[in-house]
Coordinates of C-alpha atoms and ligand atoms in Angstrom, one line a residue:
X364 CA 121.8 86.7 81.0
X365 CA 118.7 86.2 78.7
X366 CA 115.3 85.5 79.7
X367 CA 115.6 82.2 77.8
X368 CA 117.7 80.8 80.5
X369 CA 115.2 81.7 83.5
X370 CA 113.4 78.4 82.6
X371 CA 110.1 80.1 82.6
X372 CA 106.8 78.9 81.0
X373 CA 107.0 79.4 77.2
X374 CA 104.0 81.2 77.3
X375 CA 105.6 83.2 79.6
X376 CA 109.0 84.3 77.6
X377 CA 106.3 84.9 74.2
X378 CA 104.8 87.6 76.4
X379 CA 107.8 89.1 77.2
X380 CA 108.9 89.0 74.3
X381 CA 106.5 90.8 72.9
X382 CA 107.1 93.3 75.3
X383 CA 110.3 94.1 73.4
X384 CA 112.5 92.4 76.4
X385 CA 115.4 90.2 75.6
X386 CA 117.0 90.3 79.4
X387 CA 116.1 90.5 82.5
X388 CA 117.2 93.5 84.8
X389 CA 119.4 92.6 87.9
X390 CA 116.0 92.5 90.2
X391 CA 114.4 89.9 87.4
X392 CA 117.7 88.2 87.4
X393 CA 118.4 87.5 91.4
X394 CA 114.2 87.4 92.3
X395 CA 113.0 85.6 89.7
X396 CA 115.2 81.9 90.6
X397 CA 114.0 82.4 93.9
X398 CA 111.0 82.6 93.4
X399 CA 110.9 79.8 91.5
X400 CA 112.7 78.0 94.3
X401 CA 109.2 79.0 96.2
X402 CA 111.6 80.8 98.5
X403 CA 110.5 83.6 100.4
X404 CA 112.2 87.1 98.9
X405 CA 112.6 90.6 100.5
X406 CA 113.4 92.7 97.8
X407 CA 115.4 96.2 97.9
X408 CA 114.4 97.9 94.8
X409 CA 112.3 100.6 93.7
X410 CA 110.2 101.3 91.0
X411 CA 111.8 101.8 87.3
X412 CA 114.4 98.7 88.3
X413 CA 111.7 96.3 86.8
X414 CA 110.8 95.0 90.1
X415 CA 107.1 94.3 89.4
X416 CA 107.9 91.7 86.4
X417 CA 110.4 90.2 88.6
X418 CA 107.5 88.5 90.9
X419 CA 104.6 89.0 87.7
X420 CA 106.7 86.6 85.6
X421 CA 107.5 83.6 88.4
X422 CA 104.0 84.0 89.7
X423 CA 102.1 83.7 86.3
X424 CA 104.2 80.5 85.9
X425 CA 103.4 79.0 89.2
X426 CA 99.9 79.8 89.0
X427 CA 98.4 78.6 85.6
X428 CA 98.6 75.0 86.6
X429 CA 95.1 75.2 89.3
X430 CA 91.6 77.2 89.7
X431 CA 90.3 79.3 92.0
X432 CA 87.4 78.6 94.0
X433 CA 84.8 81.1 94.3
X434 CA 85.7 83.9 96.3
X435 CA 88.9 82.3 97.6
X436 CA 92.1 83.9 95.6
X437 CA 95.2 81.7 94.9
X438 CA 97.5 85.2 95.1
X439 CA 97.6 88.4 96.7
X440 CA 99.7 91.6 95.6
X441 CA 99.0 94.5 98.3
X442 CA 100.4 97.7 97.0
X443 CA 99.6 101.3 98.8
X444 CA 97.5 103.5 96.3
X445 CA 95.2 102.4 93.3
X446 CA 97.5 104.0 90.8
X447 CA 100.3 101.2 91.6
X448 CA 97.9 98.7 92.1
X449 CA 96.8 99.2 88.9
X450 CA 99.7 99.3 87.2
X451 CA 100.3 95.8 88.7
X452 CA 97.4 94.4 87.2
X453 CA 98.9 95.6 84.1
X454 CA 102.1 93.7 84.2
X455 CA 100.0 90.4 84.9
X456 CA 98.0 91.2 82.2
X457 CA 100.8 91.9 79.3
X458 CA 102.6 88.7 80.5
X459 CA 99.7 87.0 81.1
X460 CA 98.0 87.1 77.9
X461 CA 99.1 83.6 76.6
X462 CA 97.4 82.1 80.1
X463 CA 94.2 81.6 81.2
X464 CA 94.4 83.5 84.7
X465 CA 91.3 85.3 86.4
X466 CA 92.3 88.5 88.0
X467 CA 90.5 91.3 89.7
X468 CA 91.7 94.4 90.8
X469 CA 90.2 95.4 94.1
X470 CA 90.8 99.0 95.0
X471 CA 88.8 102.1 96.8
X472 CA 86.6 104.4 94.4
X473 CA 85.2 101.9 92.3
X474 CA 82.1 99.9 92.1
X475 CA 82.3 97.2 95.4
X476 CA 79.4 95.2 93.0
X477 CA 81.2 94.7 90.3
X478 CA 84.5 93.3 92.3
X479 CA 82.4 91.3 94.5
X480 CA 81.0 89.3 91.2
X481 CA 85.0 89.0 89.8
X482 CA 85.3 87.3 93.2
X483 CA 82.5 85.0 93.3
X484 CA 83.7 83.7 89.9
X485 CA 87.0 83.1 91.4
X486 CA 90.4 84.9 91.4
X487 CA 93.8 83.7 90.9
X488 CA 95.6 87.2 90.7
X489 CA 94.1 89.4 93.3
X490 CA 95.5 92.9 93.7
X491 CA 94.4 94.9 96.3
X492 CA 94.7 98.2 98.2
X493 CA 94.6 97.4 101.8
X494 CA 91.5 99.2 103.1
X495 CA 89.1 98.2 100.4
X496 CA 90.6 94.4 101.2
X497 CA 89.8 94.7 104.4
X498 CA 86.7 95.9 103.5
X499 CA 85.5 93.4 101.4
X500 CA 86.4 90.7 103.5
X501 CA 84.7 91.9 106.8
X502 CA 81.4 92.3 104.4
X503 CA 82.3 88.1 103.7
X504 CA 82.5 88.9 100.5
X505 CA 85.9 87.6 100.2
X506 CA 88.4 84.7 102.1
X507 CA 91.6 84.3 102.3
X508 CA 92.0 81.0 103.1
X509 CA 93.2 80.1 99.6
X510 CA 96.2 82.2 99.2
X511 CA 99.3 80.4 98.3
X512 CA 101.6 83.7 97.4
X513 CA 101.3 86.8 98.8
X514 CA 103.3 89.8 97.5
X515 CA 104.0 93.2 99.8
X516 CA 104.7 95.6 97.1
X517 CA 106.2 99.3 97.9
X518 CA 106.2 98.3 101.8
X519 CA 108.2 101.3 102.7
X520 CA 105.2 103.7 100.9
X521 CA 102.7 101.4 103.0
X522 CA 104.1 102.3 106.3
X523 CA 104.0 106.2 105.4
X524 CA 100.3 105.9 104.8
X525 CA 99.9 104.5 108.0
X526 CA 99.0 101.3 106.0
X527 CA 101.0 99.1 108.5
X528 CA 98.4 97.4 111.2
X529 CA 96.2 96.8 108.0
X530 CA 99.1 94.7 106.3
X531 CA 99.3 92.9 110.1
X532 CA 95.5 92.3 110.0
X533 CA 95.6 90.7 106.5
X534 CA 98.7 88.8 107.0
X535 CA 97.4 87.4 110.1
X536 CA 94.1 86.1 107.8
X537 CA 96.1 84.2 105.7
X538 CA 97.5 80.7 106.1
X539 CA 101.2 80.2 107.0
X540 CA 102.1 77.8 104.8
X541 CA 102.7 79.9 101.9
X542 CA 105.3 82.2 100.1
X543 CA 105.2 85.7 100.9
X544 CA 107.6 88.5 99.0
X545 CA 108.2 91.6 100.3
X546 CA 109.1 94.6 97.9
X547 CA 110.8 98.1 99.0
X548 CA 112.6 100.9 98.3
X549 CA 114.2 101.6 101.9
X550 CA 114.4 99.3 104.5
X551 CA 113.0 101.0 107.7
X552 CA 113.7 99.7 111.1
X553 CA 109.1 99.3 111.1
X554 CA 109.7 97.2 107.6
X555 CA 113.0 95.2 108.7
X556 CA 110.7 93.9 111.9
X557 CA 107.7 93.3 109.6
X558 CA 109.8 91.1 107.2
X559 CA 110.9 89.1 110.9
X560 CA 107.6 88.4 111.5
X561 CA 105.8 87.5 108.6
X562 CA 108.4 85.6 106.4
X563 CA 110.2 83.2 106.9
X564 CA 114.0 82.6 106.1
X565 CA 113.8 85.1 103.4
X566 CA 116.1 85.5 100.7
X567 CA 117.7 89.3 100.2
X568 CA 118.2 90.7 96.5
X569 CA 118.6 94.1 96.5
X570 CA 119.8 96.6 93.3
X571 CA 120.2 100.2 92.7
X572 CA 117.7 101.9 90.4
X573 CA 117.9 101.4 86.6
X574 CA 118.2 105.1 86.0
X575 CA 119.8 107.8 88.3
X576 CA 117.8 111.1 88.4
X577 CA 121.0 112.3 89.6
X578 CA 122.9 112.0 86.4
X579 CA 119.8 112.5 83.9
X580 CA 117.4 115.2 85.5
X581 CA 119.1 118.6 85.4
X582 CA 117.3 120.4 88.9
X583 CA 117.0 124.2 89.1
X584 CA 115.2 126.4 92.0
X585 CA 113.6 130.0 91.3
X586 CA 112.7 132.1 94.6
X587 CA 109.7 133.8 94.0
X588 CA 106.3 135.6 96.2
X589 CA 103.4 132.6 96.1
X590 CA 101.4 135.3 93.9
X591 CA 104.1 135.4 91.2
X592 CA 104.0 131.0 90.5
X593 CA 101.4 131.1 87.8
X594 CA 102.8 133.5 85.7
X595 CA 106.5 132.0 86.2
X596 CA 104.9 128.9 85.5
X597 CA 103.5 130.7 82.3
X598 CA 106.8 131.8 81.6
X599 CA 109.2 128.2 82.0
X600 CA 106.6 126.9 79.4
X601 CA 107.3 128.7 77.2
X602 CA 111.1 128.7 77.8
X603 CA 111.7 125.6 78.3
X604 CA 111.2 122.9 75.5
X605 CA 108.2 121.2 77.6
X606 CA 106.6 118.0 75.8
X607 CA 104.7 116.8 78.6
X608 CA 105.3 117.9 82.5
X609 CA 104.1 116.6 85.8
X610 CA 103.6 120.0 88.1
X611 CA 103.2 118.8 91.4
X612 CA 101.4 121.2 94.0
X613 CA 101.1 120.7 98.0
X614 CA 97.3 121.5 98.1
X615 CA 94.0 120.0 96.4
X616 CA 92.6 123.2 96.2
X617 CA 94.9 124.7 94.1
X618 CA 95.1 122.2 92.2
X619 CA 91.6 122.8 90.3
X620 CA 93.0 126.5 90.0
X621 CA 96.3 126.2 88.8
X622 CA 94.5 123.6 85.9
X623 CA 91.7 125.9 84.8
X624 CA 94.8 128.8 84.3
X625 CA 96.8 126.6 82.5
X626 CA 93.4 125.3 79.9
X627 CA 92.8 129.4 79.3
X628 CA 96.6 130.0 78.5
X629 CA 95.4 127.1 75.7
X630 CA 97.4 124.1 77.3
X631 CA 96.1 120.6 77.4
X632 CA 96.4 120.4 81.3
X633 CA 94.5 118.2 84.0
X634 CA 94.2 117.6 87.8
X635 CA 94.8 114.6 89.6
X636 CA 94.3 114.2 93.4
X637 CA 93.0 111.9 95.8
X638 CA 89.3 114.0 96.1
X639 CA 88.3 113.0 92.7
X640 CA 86.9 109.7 91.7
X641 CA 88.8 106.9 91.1
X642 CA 87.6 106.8 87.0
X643 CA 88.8 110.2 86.5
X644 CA 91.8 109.1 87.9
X645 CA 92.4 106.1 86.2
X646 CA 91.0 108.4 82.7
X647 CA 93.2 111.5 83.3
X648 CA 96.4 109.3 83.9
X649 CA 95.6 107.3 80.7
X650 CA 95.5 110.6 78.8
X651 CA 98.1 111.7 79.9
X652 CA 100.4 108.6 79.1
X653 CA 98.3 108.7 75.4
X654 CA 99.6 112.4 74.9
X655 CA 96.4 113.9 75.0
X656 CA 97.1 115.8 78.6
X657 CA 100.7 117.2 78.7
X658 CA 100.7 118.7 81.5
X659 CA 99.6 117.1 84.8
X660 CA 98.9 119.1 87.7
X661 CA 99.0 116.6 90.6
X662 CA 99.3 116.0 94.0
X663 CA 101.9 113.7 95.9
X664 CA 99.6 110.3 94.6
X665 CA 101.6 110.9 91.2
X666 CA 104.4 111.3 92.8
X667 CA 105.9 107.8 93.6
X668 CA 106.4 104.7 91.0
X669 CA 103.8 106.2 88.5
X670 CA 105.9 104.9 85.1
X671 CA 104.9 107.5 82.1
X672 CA 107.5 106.9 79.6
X673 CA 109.7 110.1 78.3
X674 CA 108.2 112.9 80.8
X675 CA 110.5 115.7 79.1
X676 CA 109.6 118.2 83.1
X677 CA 109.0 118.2 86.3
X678 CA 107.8 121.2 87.8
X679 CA 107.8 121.5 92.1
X680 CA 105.2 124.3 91.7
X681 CA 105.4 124.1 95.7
X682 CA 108.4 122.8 97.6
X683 CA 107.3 119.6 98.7
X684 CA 106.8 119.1 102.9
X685 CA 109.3 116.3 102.7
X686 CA 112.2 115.8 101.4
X687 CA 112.0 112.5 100.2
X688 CA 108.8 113.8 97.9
X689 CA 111.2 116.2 96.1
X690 CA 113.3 113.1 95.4
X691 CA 110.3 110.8 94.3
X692 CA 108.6 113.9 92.4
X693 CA 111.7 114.7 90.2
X694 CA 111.9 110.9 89.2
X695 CA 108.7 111.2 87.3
X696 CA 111.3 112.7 84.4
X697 CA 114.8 111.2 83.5
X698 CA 113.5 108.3 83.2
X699 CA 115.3 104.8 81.3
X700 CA 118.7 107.2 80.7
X701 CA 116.4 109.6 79.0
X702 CA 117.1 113.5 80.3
X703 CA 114.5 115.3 82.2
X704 CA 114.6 118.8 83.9
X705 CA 113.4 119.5 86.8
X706 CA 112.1 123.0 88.1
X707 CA 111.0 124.0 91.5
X708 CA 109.2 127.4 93.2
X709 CA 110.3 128.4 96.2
X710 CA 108.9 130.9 98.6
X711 CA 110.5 132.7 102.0
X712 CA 108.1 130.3 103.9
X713 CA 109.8 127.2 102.4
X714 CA 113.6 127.8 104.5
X715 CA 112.8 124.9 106.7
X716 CA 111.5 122.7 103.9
X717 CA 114.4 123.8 101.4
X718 CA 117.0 122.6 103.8
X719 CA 115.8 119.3 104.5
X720 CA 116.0 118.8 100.8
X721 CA 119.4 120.4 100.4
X722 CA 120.4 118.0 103.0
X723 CA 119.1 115.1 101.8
X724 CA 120.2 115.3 98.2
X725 CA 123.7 116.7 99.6
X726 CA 123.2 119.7 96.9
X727 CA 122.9 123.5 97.5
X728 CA 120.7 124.8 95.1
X729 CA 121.9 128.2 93.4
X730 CA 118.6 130.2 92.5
X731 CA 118.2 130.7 88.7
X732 CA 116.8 134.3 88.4
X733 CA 113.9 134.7 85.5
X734 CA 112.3 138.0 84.6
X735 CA 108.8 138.1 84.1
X736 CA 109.1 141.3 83.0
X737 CA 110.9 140.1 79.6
X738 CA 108.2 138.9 77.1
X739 CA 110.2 137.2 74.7
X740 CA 111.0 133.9 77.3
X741 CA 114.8 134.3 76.0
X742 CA 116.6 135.2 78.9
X743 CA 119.0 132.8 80.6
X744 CA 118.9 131.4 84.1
X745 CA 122.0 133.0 85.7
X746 CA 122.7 130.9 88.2
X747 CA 123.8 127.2 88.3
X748 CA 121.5 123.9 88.9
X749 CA 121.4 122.5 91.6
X750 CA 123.3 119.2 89.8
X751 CA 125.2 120.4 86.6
X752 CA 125.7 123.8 85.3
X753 CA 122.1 125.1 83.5
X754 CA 121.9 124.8 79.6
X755 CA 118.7 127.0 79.4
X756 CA 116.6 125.4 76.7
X757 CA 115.6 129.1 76.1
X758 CA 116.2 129.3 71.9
X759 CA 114.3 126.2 72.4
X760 CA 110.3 127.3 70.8
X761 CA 109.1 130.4 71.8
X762 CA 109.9 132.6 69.0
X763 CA 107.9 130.7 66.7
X764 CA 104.7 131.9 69.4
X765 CA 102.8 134.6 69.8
X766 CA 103.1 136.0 73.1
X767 CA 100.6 134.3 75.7
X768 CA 101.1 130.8 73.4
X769 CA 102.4 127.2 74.8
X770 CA 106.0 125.9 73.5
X771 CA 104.4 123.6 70.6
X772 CA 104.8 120.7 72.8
X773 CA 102.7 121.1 75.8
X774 CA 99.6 123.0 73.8
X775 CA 96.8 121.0 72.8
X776 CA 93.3 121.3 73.1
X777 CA 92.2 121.6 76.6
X778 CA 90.0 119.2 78.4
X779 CA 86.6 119.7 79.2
X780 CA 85.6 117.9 82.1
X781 CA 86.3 118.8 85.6
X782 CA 86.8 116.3 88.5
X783 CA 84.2 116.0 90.9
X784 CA 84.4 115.9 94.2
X785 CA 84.5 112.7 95.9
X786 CA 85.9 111.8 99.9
X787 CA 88.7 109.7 100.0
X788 CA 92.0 109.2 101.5
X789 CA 94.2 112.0 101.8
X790 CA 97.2 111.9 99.7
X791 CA 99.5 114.3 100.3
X792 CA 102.1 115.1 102.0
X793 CA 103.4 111.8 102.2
X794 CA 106.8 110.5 103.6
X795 CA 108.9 107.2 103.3
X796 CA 111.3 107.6 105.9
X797 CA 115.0 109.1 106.6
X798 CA 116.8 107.1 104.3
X799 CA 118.4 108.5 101.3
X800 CA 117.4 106.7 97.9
X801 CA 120.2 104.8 96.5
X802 CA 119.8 106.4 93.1
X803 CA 121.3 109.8 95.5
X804 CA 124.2 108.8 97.2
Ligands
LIG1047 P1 108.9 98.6 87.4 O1 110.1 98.8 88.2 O2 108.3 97.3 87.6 O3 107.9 99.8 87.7 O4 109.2 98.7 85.8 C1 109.7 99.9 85.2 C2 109.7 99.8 83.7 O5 110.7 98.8 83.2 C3 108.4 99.4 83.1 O6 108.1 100.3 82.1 C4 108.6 98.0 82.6 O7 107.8 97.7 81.5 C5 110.1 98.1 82.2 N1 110.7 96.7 82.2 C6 110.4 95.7 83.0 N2 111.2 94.6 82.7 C7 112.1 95.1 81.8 C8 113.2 94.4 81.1 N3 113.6 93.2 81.3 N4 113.9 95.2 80.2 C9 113.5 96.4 79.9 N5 112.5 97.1 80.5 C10 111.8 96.4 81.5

């Protein structure tokens, strides 16, 4: 199938074209007739399937024929975190370039004024967090009386940050008589009654991701003490041919550390977390999808749906508190049938964790031993991963660097500011449920 024969707006298709797309993926390809249809759709499908263009595309058509009225939207998307709200807005605004469609992104951490004036000049495309929706309305500054299509992105994600009675209070302010599409990687027995109650007779699409992490991230485990992780870190970098890496810790406060290490070894590394402000965020993840960070030391908010394109690692600097994180986390690389490598530290204190992972991916993991002691980063990992035997990437760069220096890749200059500190929601340790992604089985 080509996008030419989804019968959408040829404004539309130029936009996607542009894009560089000539087909839809299987969730574009079952969602987007339905939505058409103005049938309600629960969708199975998580990110890297192309879910988001499947209800962007239908929803830029159906909405360029009317206005919004001040401070009464046409559309809602609710997805959990500002990150994946924002990387909605991005979809409507690549294929909605050729339209003339007023959006405005309302999430936590940024200026309330300056989204209170988008609404006053009214919205078509709203995209929301929940909290700072909820916010915003019971300030009047917003009504929902107006909203013709509502979208539930990543509703599994939303129940594990507790996001569920907001969803039931917004719902409940919007009118009946409208088309509501529910997107979601797992189907959880909270989610299956939420799509009961708030859609009605609701088409099911559902597809397997795009790309299996399985078959395209190579996953190894070293056991080490806690105090050894920097300098094994240290070492992997400089053994392994590391372009750009997301290194994903369990707590805030070592995330400032572990950066601050990594900028004196000479690498072009940055935090991201939920404590910092929502402009650094939205800054260091732009720099880091522009090249100019390579390595990302994050927290579980960069762990799910976040689309950076040809992440070569992913390091588990900390074994994550659930299992389903490791599985998210790991998907950062491998991405579109490219290969990634995954690395992960584990301590004696991490059994309990460990296991739920080993049961969840159906793997053992055999420990890959490294020697710290060794200087030239040569030696082999002697054990197997955890999903195909290890081809150590060891001859890959370090010879050509003088002993404390980067692999060529992941060294640039480091950056200078530091995050502040800012209160906000706490984002780690998250958790989508029991259900194994598809991409695993
Ligand atoms: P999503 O699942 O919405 O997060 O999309 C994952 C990635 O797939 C994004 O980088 C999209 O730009 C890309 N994408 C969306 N639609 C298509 C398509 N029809 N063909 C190829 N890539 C696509």
């Amino acid at each position: 199938m080509k996008f030419d024969d989804l019968g959408l707006d040829p404004k539309t298709l130029k936009a996607v074209k542009e894009k560089g797309y000539d087909s839809p993926t299987p969730i574009q390809a079952k969602a987007i007739p339905l939505i058409q249809m103005t049938r309600d759709v629960v969708g199975l499908a998580q990110t890297g399937t192309g879910k988001t263009a499947s209800f962007t595309l239908p929803m830029i058509d159906a909405l360029s024929g009317g206005r919004a009225k001040m401070r009464m939207p046409r559309s809602l998307v609710l997805a959990p975190t500002r990150e994946l709200a924002a990387q909605v807005a991005e979809n409507f605004d690549d294929y909605g370039k050729y339209h003339k469609l007023n959006k405005a992104l309302l999430v936590g951490g940024e200026s309330m004024l300056e989204q209170k004036k988008l609404l006053e000049q009214g919205v078509d495309v709203l995209i929301a967090t929940p909290g700072r929706l909820l916010d915003l309305f019971e300030r009047g500054s917003i009504l929902l009386n107006d909203i013709k299509i509502l979208v539930i992105d990543e509703a599994d994600r939303m129940l594990d940050m507790g996001f569920i009675p907001d969803i039931e209070k917004i719902v409940s302010l919007i009118p009946p008589m409208r088309q509501t599409l529910l997107f979601s990687a797992t189907m959880p027995n909270e989610i299956k009654k939420l799509t009961e109650k708030f859609l009605s007779n609701p088409k099911h699409v559902s597809v397997a991701a795009a790309a299996s992490p399985a078959e395209t991230v190579e996953q190894f485990l070293v056991e080490c003490a806690p105090k050894a992780k920097m300098d094994l870190l240290h070492k992997l970098l400089k053994q392994e041919k590391v372009k750009n890496a997301f290194i994903f810790l369990n707590r805030k406060k070592d995330i400032d550390a572990l950066s601050k290490f990594l900028n004196n070894k000479g690498y072009a590394a940055a935090g991201l977390h939920g404590d910092m402000v929502q402009s650094k965020r939205t800054e260091t993840l732009q720099n880091f999808k522009d090249d100019e960070i390579t390595l990302l030391v994050c927290s579980d908010v960069a762990a799910r749906g976040l689309d950076v394109k040809g992440v070569s690692h992913v390091f588990n600097y900390d074994v994550p508190f659930s299992a389903d994180d490791y599985v998210h986390r790991i998907g950062r690389t491998g991405r579109a049938g490219s290969k990634g490598r995954a690395w992960m530290f584990a301590t004696k204190n991490d059994e309990k964790f460990m296991d739920a992972i080993q049961k969840l991916i159906k793997r053992q993991f055999e420990p890959v031993e490294i020697n710290l002691k060794s200087s030239d980063g040569r030696q082999k990992p002697s054990g197997k991963s955890a999903t195909k035997p290890s081809k150590s990437h060891s001859d890959a760069s370090p010879a050509k660097h003088k002993k404390d220096a980067p692999s060529q890749g992941a060294q640039k200059n480091a950056p200078k500011n530091n995050p502040k500190k800012h209160h906000d929601d706490d984002d780690m340790g998250d958790s989508f449920g029991d259900d194994i992604p598809a991409f695993l089985r």
